[in-house]
Amino acid sequence: MNFDTFLQNILSDLKVELTEEFDKNFERKAFFDKPWPANKYPNNKGSMMMRSGDLRAGYSSDVSGTSLQFTNSQPYAAIHNEGGELTVTQKMKKYFWAMYFKAGGKTSPTKETEYWKSLALMKTGSKIKIPQRQVIGHHPQVDALIKNVVDINVQDFANEIAKALKQ
């Protein structure tokens, strides 16, 4: 085995292990040991991050040269992973009103209809704070996993070298 093969083995193993661990964050409803903030949405059925499953399914990882990169096909993935603010637009307000009426509007006031109404009544240009619900990124458990994968691959490489020297 040459060094390039050795490096590609490490990256390939890391891709599998990290993808699996990051995916488990959806089950944990946390970034490893840091729980995600509670959801304020009143009609909360299950996890905020798992309503459709699109965010979870949108993650992919690729080995390119000497790096491993994680991406997500969903445009809202970054705001959830990093947190931030959204600026209310007229289009958003139309959506909020549509959700208000879909939820029952004036005919059946509930916590859900009041939630949508409060969003719809926000002024254009005001901010909505999206709390960080991190899925991927740096964490001590990621460091430990990387160390473990590298250690295993170094040991395998050392065993191959020893075997070749004995011949």
Short mmCIF file of N, CA and C in Angstrom, two decimals:
data_model
loop_
_atom_site.label_atom_id
_atom_site.label_comp_id
_atom_site.label_asym_id
_atom_site.label_seq_id
_atom_site.Cartn_x
_atom_site.Cartn_y
_atom_site.Cartn_z
N MET A 1 0.86 -1.18 0.00
CA MET A 1 0.00 0.00 0.00
C MET A 1 0.90 1.24 0.00
N ASN A 2 0.58 2.18 -0.87
CA ASN A 2 1.35 3.42 -0.88
C ASN A 2 0.64 4.47 -0.02
N PHE A 3 1.30 5.63 0.12
CA PHE A 3 0.77 6.67 1.01
C PHE A 3 -0.57 7.20 0.52
N ASP A 4 -0.75 7.36 -0.80
CA ASP A 4 -2.01 7.87 -1.34
C ASP A 4 -3.17 6.93 -1.01
N THR A 5 -2.93 5.64 -1.14
CA THR A 5 -3.96 4.65 -0.80
C THR A 5 -4.26 4.70 0.69
N PHE A 6 -3.21 4.83 1.49
CA PHE A 6 -3.36 4.96 2.95
C PHE A 6 -4.25 6.16 3.31
N LEU A 7 -3.96 7.31 2.69
CA LEU A 7 -4.73 8.53 2.95
C LEU A 7 -6.17 8.37 2.49
N GLN A 8 -6.38 7.78 1.31
CA GLN A 8 -7.74 7.58 0.80
C GLN A 8 -8.53 6.61 1.68
N ASN A 9 -7.86 5.61 2.25
CA ASN A 9 -8.53 4.70 3.19
C ASN A 9 -9.02 5.45 4.42
N ILE A 10 -8.17 6.32 4.94
CA ILE A 10 -8.55 7.12 6.12
C ILE A 10 -9.76 8.00 5.79
N LEU A 11 -9.69 8.71 4.66
CA LEU A 11 -10.79 9.60 4.29
C LEU A 11 -12.08 8.82 4.04
N SER A 12 -11.97 7.68 3.40
CA SER A 12 -13.14 6.84 3.14
C SER A 12 -13.76 6.35 4.45
N ASP A 13 -12.93 5.90 5.37
CA ASP A 13 -13.42 5.44 6.68
C ASP A 13 -14.05 6.60 7.46
N LEU A 14 -13.42 7.77 7.40
CA LEU A 14 -13.97 8.94 8.09
C LEU A 14 -15.32 9.34 7.50
N LYS A 15 -15.44 9.26 6.19
CA LYS A 15 -16.70 9.59 5.53
C LYS A 15 -17.83 8.72 6.10
N VAL A 16 -17.60 7.44 6.21
CA VAL A 16 -18.62 6.51 6.72
C VAL A 16 -18.93 6.82 8.19
N GLU A 17 -17.89 6.92 9.00
CA GLU A 17 -18.08 7.11 10.44
C GLU A 17 -18.73 8.46 10.78
N LEU A 18 -18.24 9.54 10.17
CA LEU A 18 -18.79 10.87 10.46
C LEU A 18 -20.21 11.03 9.93
N THR A 19 -20.48 10.49 8.75
CA THR A 19 -21.84 10.54 8.20
C THR A 19 -22.81 9.86 9.16
N GLU A 20 -22.41 8.72 9.68
CA GLU A 20 -23.25 7.97 10.62
C GLU A 20 -23.47 8.76 11.92
N GLU A 21 -22.41 9.34 12.45
CA GLU A 21 -22.53 10.10 13.70
C GLU A 21 -23.36 11.37 13.53
N PHE A 22 -23.15 12.09 12.43
CA PHE A 22 -23.93 13.30 12.19
C PHE A 22 -25.41 12.96 12.00
N ASP A 23 -25.68 11.84 11.35
CA ASP A 23 -27.07 11.40 11.17
C ASP A 23 -27.73 11.07 12.51
N LYS A 24 -26.95 10.52 13.43
CA LYS A 24 -27.49 10.19 14.76
C LYS A 24 -27.91 11.43 15.54
N ASN A 25 -27.36 12.60 15.17
CA ASN A 25 -27.77 13.84 15.84
C ASN A 25 -29.27 14.10 15.68
N PHE A 26 -29.85 13.65 14.58
CA PHE A 26 -31.30 13.80 14.39
C PHE A 26 -32.06 12.94 15.39
N GLU A 27 -31.55 11.75 15.67
CA GLU A 27 -32.19 10.88 16.65
C GLU A 27 -32.00 11.41 18.07
N ARG A 28 -30.81 11.96 18.33
CA ARG A 28 -30.52 12.52 19.65
C ARG A 28 -31.25 13.83 19.90
N LYS A 29 -31.68 14.49 18.80
CA LYS A 29 -32.25 15.84 18.87
C LYS A 29 -31.26 16.77 19.57
N ALA A 30 -30.00 16.59 19.18
CA ALA A 30 -28.90 17.32 19.81
C ALA A 30 -27.68 17.25 18.90
N PHE A 31 -26.75 18.18 19.12
CA PHE A 31 -25.44 18.09 18.47
C PHE A 31 -24.55 17.35 19.46
N PHE A 32 -24.50 16.05 19.30
CA PHE A 32 -23.84 15.14 20.22
C PHE A 32 -24.44 15.29 21.62
N ASP A 33 -23.78 16.03 22.52
CA ASP A 33 -24.29 16.14 23.90
C ASP A 33 -24.96 17.49 24.18
N LYS A 34 -25.14 18.33 23.15
CA LYS A 34 -25.74 19.65 23.33
C LYS A 34 -27.15 19.64 22.72
N PRO A 35 -28.20 19.54 23.56
CA PRO A 35 -29.57 19.46 23.04
C PRO A 35 -29.96 20.70 22.24
N TRP A 36 -30.78 20.47 21.21
CA TRP A 36 -31.29 21.58 20.42
C TRP A 36 -32.30 22.37 21.24
N PRO A 37 -32.41 23.68 21.00
CA PRO A 37 -33.41 24.49 21.70
C PRO A 37 -34.82 23.98 21.38
N ALA A 38 -35.73 24.17 22.34
CA ALA A 38 -37.11 23.74 22.16
C ALA A 38 -37.75 24.50 20.99
N ASN A 39 -38.70 23.87 20.39
CA ASN A 39 -39.44 24.46 19.28
C ASN A 39 -40.60 25.28 19.81
N LYS A 40 -40.80 26.47 19.28
CA LYS A 40 -41.90 27.33 19.72
C LYS A 40 -43.17 27.09 18.92
N TYR A 41 -43.07 26.31 17.86
CA TYR A 41 -44.23 26.03 17.02
C TYR A 41 -45.25 25.24 17.83
N PRO A 42 -46.51 25.74 17.94
CA PRO A 42 -47.48 25.12 18.84
C PRO A 42 -48.00 23.76 18.42
N ASN A 43 -48.00 23.47 17.14
CA ASN A 43 -48.53 22.20 16.68
C ASN A 43 -47.36 21.24 16.43
N ASN A 44 -46.51 21.11 17.42
CA ASN A 44 -45.27 20.37 17.29
C ASN A 44 -45.53 18.87 17.32
N LYS A 45 -45.36 18.25 16.18
CA LYS A 45 -45.51 16.80 16.07
C LYS A 45 -44.12 16.22 15.80
N GLY A 46 -43.51 15.64 16.79
CA GLY A 46 -42.17 15.10 16.62
C GLY A 46 -41.11 16.17 16.67
N SER A 47 -39.99 15.90 16.05
CA SER A 47 -38.84 16.80 16.07
C SER A 47 -38.99 17.91 15.05
N MET A 48 -38.63 19.10 15.45
CA MET A 48 -38.63 20.27 14.55
C MET A 48 -37.80 19.98 13.30
N MET A 49 -36.71 19.25 13.47
CA MET A 49 -35.79 19.02 12.37
C MET A 49 -36.17 17.79 11.52
N MET A 50 -37.29 17.15 11.86
CA MET A 50 -37.66 15.92 11.15
C MET A 50 -39.08 15.96 10.59
N ARG A 51 -39.65 17.13 10.40
CA ARG A 51 -41.03 17.20 9.91
C ARG A 51 -41.21 16.46 8.60
N SER A 52 -40.41 16.77 7.61
CA SER A 52 -40.54 16.12 6.31
C SER A 52 -39.43 15.09 6.07
N GLY A 53 -38.33 15.21 6.80
CA GLY A 53 -37.18 14.33 6.58
C GLY A 53 -36.25 14.84 5.50
N ASP A 54 -36.64 15.96 4.84
CA ASP A 54 -35.83 16.48 3.73
C ASP A 54 -34.47 17.00 4.21
N LEU A 55 -34.44 17.63 5.37
CA LEU A 55 -33.16 18.16 5.87
C LEU A 55 -32.19 17.01 6.15
N ARG A 56 -32.68 16.00 6.82
CA ARG A 56 -31.83 14.83 7.14
C ARG A 56 -31.36 14.14 5.87
N ALA A 57 -32.27 13.94 4.94
CA ALA A 57 -31.93 13.25 3.69
C ALA A 57 -31.05 14.12 2.78
N GLY A 58 -31.06 15.42 3.00
CA GLY A 58 -30.31 16.33 2.14
C GLY A 58 -28.81 16.33 2.37
N TYR A 59 -28.35 15.75 3.49
CA TYR A 59 -26.92 15.74 3.77
C TYR A 59 -26.20 14.70 2.93
N SER A 60 -25.05 15.09 2.40
CA SER A 60 -24.19 14.15 1.68
C SER A 60 -22.74 14.51 1.98
N SER A 61 -21.87 13.54 1.75
CA SER A 61 -20.45 13.77 1.98
C SER A 61 -19.67 13.25 0.79
N ASP A 62 -18.58 13.94 0.49
CA ASP A 62 -17.75 13.57 -0.64
C ASP A 62 -16.28 13.70 -0.28
N VAL A 63 -15.50 12.72 -0.73
CA VAL A 63 -14.05 12.79 -0.61
C VAL A 63 -13.54 13.37 -1.92
N SER A 64 -12.77 14.44 -1.81
CA SER A 64 -12.20 15.08 -2.99
C SER A 64 -10.74 15.37 -2.70
N GLY A 65 -9.85 14.66 -3.39
CA GLY A 65 -8.42 14.84 -3.14
C GLY A 65 -8.07 14.43 -1.73
N THR A 66 -7.62 15.41 -0.95
CA THR A 66 -7.22 15.11 0.44
C THR A 66 -8.20 15.71 1.44
N SER A 67 -9.44 15.95 1.01
CA SER A 67 -10.41 16.53 1.95
C SER A 67 -11.74 15.78 1.90
N LEU A 68 -12.48 15.96 2.98
CA LEU A 68 -13.82 15.38 3.13
C LEU A 68 -14.77 16.54 3.34
N GLN A 69 -15.81 16.63 2.52
CA GLN A 69 -16.72 17.76 2.59
C GLN A 69 -18.15 17.26 2.78
N PHE A 70 -18.88 17.95 3.69
CA PHE A 70 -20.29 17.67 3.93
C PHE A 70 -21.11 18.82 3.37
N THR A 71 -22.18 18.50 2.65
CA THR A 71 -23.07 19.50 2.08
C THR A 71 -24.51 19.09 2.32
N ASN A 72 -25.43 20.04 2.09
CA ASN A 72 -26.85 19.74 2.18
C ASN A 72 -27.55 20.42 1.02
N SER A 73 -28.46 19.71 0.39
CA SER A 73 -29.18 20.22 -0.77
C SER A 73 -30.32 21.18 -0.39
N GLN A 74 -30.67 21.24 0.89
CA GLN A 74 -31.77 22.10 1.32
C GLN A 74 -31.26 23.52 1.59
N PRO A 75 -31.94 24.54 1.06
CA PRO A 75 -31.46 25.91 1.23
C PRO A 75 -31.51 26.41 2.68
N TYR A 76 -32.31 25.79 3.52
CA TYR A 76 -32.44 26.22 4.91
C TYR A 76 -31.51 25.47 5.86
N ALA A 77 -30.68 24.58 5.34
CA ALA A 77 -29.80 23.78 6.19
C ALA A 77 -28.81 24.65 6.97
N ALA A 78 -28.22 25.63 6.31
CA ALA A 78 -27.19 26.46 6.95
C ALA A 78 -27.76 27.26 8.12
N ILE A 79 -28.97 27.83 7.96
CA ILE A 79 -29.54 28.65 9.03
C ILE A 79 -29.83 27.79 10.26
N HIS A 80 -30.23 26.54 10.04
CA HIS A 80 -30.46 25.65 11.19
C HIS A 80 -29.14 25.24 11.83
N ASN A 81 -28.14 24.92 11.02
CA ASN A 81 -26.87 24.44 11.56
C ASN A 81 -26.11 25.55 12.29
N GLU A 82 -26.21 26.78 11.81
CA GLU A 82 -25.44 27.89 12.38
C GLU A 82 -26.28 28.86 13.21
N GLY A 83 -27.60 28.85 13.01
CA GLY A 83 -28.46 29.84 13.65
C GLY A 83 -28.34 31.16 12.91
N GLY A 84 -29.25 32.08 13.19
CA GLY A 84 -29.18 33.37 12.54
C GLY A 84 -30.52 34.07 12.53
N GLU A 85 -30.64 35.04 11.67
CA GLU A 85 -31.87 35.82 11.57
C GLU A 85 -32.39 35.83 10.13
N LEU A 86 -33.71 35.80 10.02
CA LEU A 86 -34.36 35.95 8.73
C LEU A 86 -35.09 37.29 8.72
N THR A 87 -35.06 37.96 7.61
CA THR A 87 -35.80 39.21 7.47
C THR A 87 -37.16 38.90 6.86
N VAL A 88 -38.22 39.36 7.53
CA VAL A 88 -39.58 39.11 7.07
C VAL A 88 -39.82 39.87 5.76
N THR A 89 -40.30 39.13 4.75
CA THR A 89 -40.62 39.72 3.46
C THR A 89 -42.13 39.68 3.24
N GLN A 90 -42.61 40.38 2.25
CA GLN A 90 -44.03 40.38 1.92
C GLN A 90 -44.47 38.96 1.52
N LYS A 91 -43.61 38.25 0.82
CA LYS A 91 -43.92 36.87 0.41
C LYS A 91 -44.09 35.97 1.64
N MET A 92 -43.24 36.17 2.65
CA MET A 92 -43.35 35.38 3.88
C MET A 92 -44.67 35.69 4.58
N LYS A 93 -45.03 36.96 4.61
CA LYS A 93 -46.28 37.35 5.27
C LYS A 93 -47.49 36.69 4.58
N LYS A 94 -47.47 36.61 3.25
CA LYS A 94 -48.54 35.93 2.51
C LYS A 94 -48.61 34.46 2.92
N TYR A 95 -47.44 33.84 3.05
CA TYR A 95 -47.38 32.44 3.46
C TYR A 95 -47.95 32.28 4.88
N PHE A 96 -47.56 33.17 5.79
CA PHE A 96 -48.06 33.09 7.17
C PHE A 96 -49.58 33.24 7.22
N TRP A 97 -50.13 34.17 6.41
CA TRP A 97 -51.58 34.32 6.37
C TRP A 97 -52.23 33.06 5.80
N ALA A 98 -51.64 32.47 4.77
CA ALA A 98 -52.18 31.25 4.18
C ALA A 98 -52.19 30.12 5.22
N MET A 99 -51.13 30.02 6.01
CA MET A 99 -51.06 28.99 7.06
C MET A 99 -52.08 29.28 8.16
N TYR A 100 -52.29 30.54 8.46
CA TYR A 100 -53.29 30.94 9.46
C TYR A 100 -54.67 30.46 9.03
N PHE A 101 -55.04 30.72 7.78
CA PHE A 101 -56.35 30.31 7.30
C PHE A 101 -56.45 28.79 7.14
N LYS A 102 -55.37 28.16 6.74
CA LYS A 102 -55.35 26.70 6.61
C LYS A 102 -55.56 26.04 7.98
N ALA A 103 -55.01 26.65 9.03
CA ALA A 103 -55.11 26.10 10.38
C ALA A 103 -56.48 26.38 11.02
N GLY A 104 -57.31 27.14 10.35
CA GLY A 104 -58.64 27.40 10.91
C GLY A 104 -58.99 28.87 11.01
N GLY A 105 -58.01 29.74 10.97
CA GLY A 105 -58.24 31.19 11.03
C GLY A 105 -59.16 31.61 12.15
N LYS A 106 -60.10 32.51 11.85
CA LYS A 106 -61.02 33.04 12.85
C LYS A 106 -62.05 32.02 13.31
N THR A 107 -62.34 31.04 12.46
CA THR A 107 -63.41 30.09 12.78
C THR A 107 -63.06 29.14 13.92
N SER A 108 -61.81 28.80 14.05
CA SER A 108 -61.41 27.93 15.16
C SER A 108 -60.06 28.38 15.73
N PRO A 109 -60.07 29.42 16.56
CA PRO A 109 -58.81 29.92 17.11
C PRO A 109 -58.13 28.88 18.01
N THR A 110 -56.86 28.66 17.74
CA THR A 110 -56.04 27.73 18.52
C THR A 110 -54.68 28.37 18.72
N LYS A 111 -53.84 27.67 19.45
CA LYS A 111 -52.46 28.15 19.60
C LYS A 111 -51.78 28.23 18.24
N GLU A 112 -52.09 27.27 17.38
CA GLU A 112 -51.48 27.26 16.05
C GLU A 112 -51.94 28.46 15.22
N THR A 113 -53.24 28.76 15.22
CA THR A 113 -53.71 29.91 14.43
C THR A 113 -53.13 31.21 14.98
N GLU A 114 -53.03 31.32 16.30
CA GLU A 114 -52.45 32.53 16.90
C GLU A 114 -50.98 32.67 16.55
N TYR A 115 -50.27 31.55 16.48
CA TYR A 115 -48.86 31.55 16.10
C TYR A 115 -48.71 32.12 14.68
N TRP A 116 -49.49 31.59 13.73
CA TRP A 116 -49.40 32.06 12.35
C TRP A 116 -49.84 33.50 12.22
N LYS A 117 -50.86 33.89 12.96
CA LYS A 117 -51.34 35.27 12.91
C LYS A 117 -50.25 36.23 13.42
N SER A 118 -49.59 35.84 14.51
CA SER A 118 -48.54 36.71 15.05
C SER A 118 -47.40 36.89 14.05
N LEU A 119 -47.07 35.83 13.32
CA LEU A 119 -46.03 35.95 12.29
C LEU A 119 -46.52 36.81 11.13
N ALA A 120 -47.78 36.61 10.73
CA ALA A 120 -48.34 37.37 9.60
C ALA A 120 -48.43 38.86 9.91
N LEU A 121 -48.61 39.21 11.18
CA LEU A 121 -48.75 40.61 11.56
C LEU A 121 -47.41 41.32 11.76
N MET A 122 -46.31 40.58 11.64
CA MET A 122 -44.99 41.20 11.76
C MET A 122 -44.78 42.18 10.61
N LYS A 123 -44.08 43.25 10.88
CA LYS A 123 -43.80 44.23 9.84
C LYS A 123 -42.74 43.69 8.87
N THR A 124 -42.92 44.01 7.60
CA THR A 124 -41.92 43.66 6.60
C THR A 124 -40.60 44.32 7.01
N GLY A 125 -39.54 43.53 6.99
CA GLY A 125 -38.23 44.04 7.38
C GLY A 125 -37.85 43.67 8.80
N SER A 126 -38.84 43.23 9.61
CA SER A 126 -38.49 42.81 10.97
C SER A 126 -37.76 41.48 10.92
N LYS A 127 -37.16 41.10 12.01
CA LYS A 127 -36.30 39.92 12.05
C LYS A 127 -36.94 38.78 12.83
N ILE A 128 -36.71 37.56 12.34
CA ILE A 128 -37.10 36.33 13.04
C ILE A 128 -35.81 35.62 13.40
N LYS A 129 -35.61 35.37 14.68
CA LYS A 129 -34.38 34.71 15.14
C LYS A 129 -34.55 33.19 15.03
N ILE A 130 -33.63 32.56 14.34
CA ILE A 130 -33.61 31.10 14.20
C ILE A 130 -32.48 30.59 15.09
N PRO A 131 -32.83 29.84 16.16
CA PRO A 131 -31.77 29.33 17.04
C PRO A 131 -30.93 28.25 16.35
N GLN A 132 -29.71 28.12 16.78
CA GLN A 132 -28.81 27.11 16.22
C GLN A 132 -29.28 25.72 16.64
N ARG A 133 -29.48 24.88 15.64
CA ARG A 133 -29.77 23.46 15.86
C ARG A 133 -28.75 22.70 15.02
N GLN A 134 -27.53 22.67 15.52
CA GLN A 134 -26.39 22.15 14.77
C GLN A 134 -26.50 20.65 14.56
N VAL A 135 -26.13 20.24 13.35
CA VAL A 135 -26.12 18.82 12.98
C VAL A 135 -24.70 18.37 12.68
N ILE A 136 -23.96 19.20 11.92
CA ILE A 136 -22.58 18.85 11.56
C ILE A 136 -21.64 19.95 12.03
N GLY A 137 -20.39 19.60 12.24
CA GLY A 137 -19.40 20.57 12.64
C GLY A 137 -18.37 19.98 13.59
N HIS A 138 -17.57 20.85 14.16
CA HIS A 138 -16.50 20.43 15.08
C HIS A 138 -17.06 20.15 16.46
N HIS A 139 -16.56 19.08 17.06
CA HIS A 139 -16.96 18.67 18.41
C HIS A 139 -15.87 17.73 18.94
N PRO A 140 -15.65 17.69 20.26
CA PRO A 140 -14.65 16.75 20.80
C PRO A 140 -14.90 15.29 20.41
N GLN A 141 -16.15 14.90 20.24
CA GLN A 141 -16.44 13.52 19.81
C GLN A 141 -16.02 13.29 18.36
N VAL A 142 -16.05 14.34 17.56
CA VAL A 142 -15.55 14.23 16.18
C VAL A 142 -14.04 14.04 16.22
N ASP A 143 -13.35 14.80 17.07
CA ASP A 143 -11.90 14.63 17.22
C ASP A 143 -11.55 13.20 17.65
N ALA A 144 -12.31 12.66 18.60
CA ALA A 144 -12.05 11.31 19.09
C ALA A 144 -12.28 10.28 17.99
N LEU A 145 -13.32 10.49 17.19
CA LEU A 145 -13.61 9.56 16.10
C LEU A 145 -12.50 9.61 15.05
N ILE A 146 -12.05 10.82 14.72
CA ILE A 146 -10.96 10.97 13.75
C ILE A 146 -9.70 10.28 14.27
N LYS A 147 -9.37 10.49 15.54
CA LYS A 147 -8.19 9.85 16.13
C LYS A 147 -8.29 8.33 16.05
N ASN A 148 -9.46 7.80 16.35
CA ASN A 148 -9.67 6.35 16.32
C ASN A 148 -9.49 5.80 14.91
N VAL A 149 -10.09 6.45 13.92
CA VAL A 149 -9.98 6.00 12.54
C VAL A 149 -8.52 6.06 12.07
N VAL A 150 -7.83 7.14 12.38
CA VAL A 150 -6.42 7.28 11.98
C VAL A 150 -5.57 6.21 12.67
N ASP A 151 -5.80 6.00 13.97
CA ASP A 151 -5.03 4.98 14.70
C ASP A 151 -5.20 3.60 14.09
N ILE A 152 -6.43 3.25 13.75
CA ILE A 152 -6.69 1.93 13.14
C ILE A 152 -5.97 1.81 11.80
N ASN A 153 -6.05 2.86 10.98
CA ASN A 153 -5.40 2.82 9.67
C ASN A 153 -3.89 2.82 9.77
N VAL A 154 -3.32 3.55 10.73
CA VAL A 154 -1.87 3.53 10.94
C VAL A 154 -1.42 2.12 11.36
N GLN A 155 -2.19 1.50 12.25
CA GLN A 155 -1.84 0.14 12.69
C GLN A 155 -1.90 -0.84 11.51
N ASP A 156 -2.94 -0.73 10.68
CA ASP A 156 -3.04 -1.59 9.50
C ASP A 156 -1.87 -1.37 8.55
N PHE A 157 -1.49 -0.11 8.35
CA PHE A 157 -0.38 0.24 7.47
C PHE A 157 0.94 -0.31 8.04
N ALA A 158 1.11 -0.16 9.36
CA ALA A 158 2.32 -0.68 10.01
C ALA A 158 2.39 -2.20 9.88
N ASN A 159 1.26 -2.88 10.04
CA ASN A 159 1.22 -4.34 9.88
C ASN A 159 1.58 -4.76 8.46
N GLU A 160 1.12 -4.01 7.46
CA GLU A 160 1.46 -4.30 6.07
C GLU A 160 2.95 -4.12 5.81
N ILE A 161 3.51 -3.06 6.39
CA ILE A 161 4.95 -2.81 6.23
C ILE A 161 5.75 -3.94 6.88
N ALA A 162 5.36 -4.32 8.10
CA ALA A 162 6.06 -5.40 8.80
C ALA A 162 5.97 -6.70 8.03
N LYS A 163 4.80 -6.97 7.46
CA LYS A 163 4.60 -8.19 6.68
C LYS A 163 5.50 -8.17 5.43
N ALA A 164 5.58 -7.01 4.78
CA ALA A 164 6.42 -6.88 3.57
C ALA A 164 7.91 -7.03 3.90
N LEU A 165 8.32 -6.54 5.07
CA LEU A 165 9.72 -6.65 5.48
C LEU A 165 10.11 -8.08 5.82
N LYS A 166 9.15 -8.87 6.31
CA LYS A 166 9.43 -10.26 6.65
C LYS A 166 9.64 -11.11 5.41
N GLN A 167 9.04 -10.69 4.30
CA GLN A 167 9.15 -11.48 3.06
C GLN A 167 10.45 -11.35 2.40
#
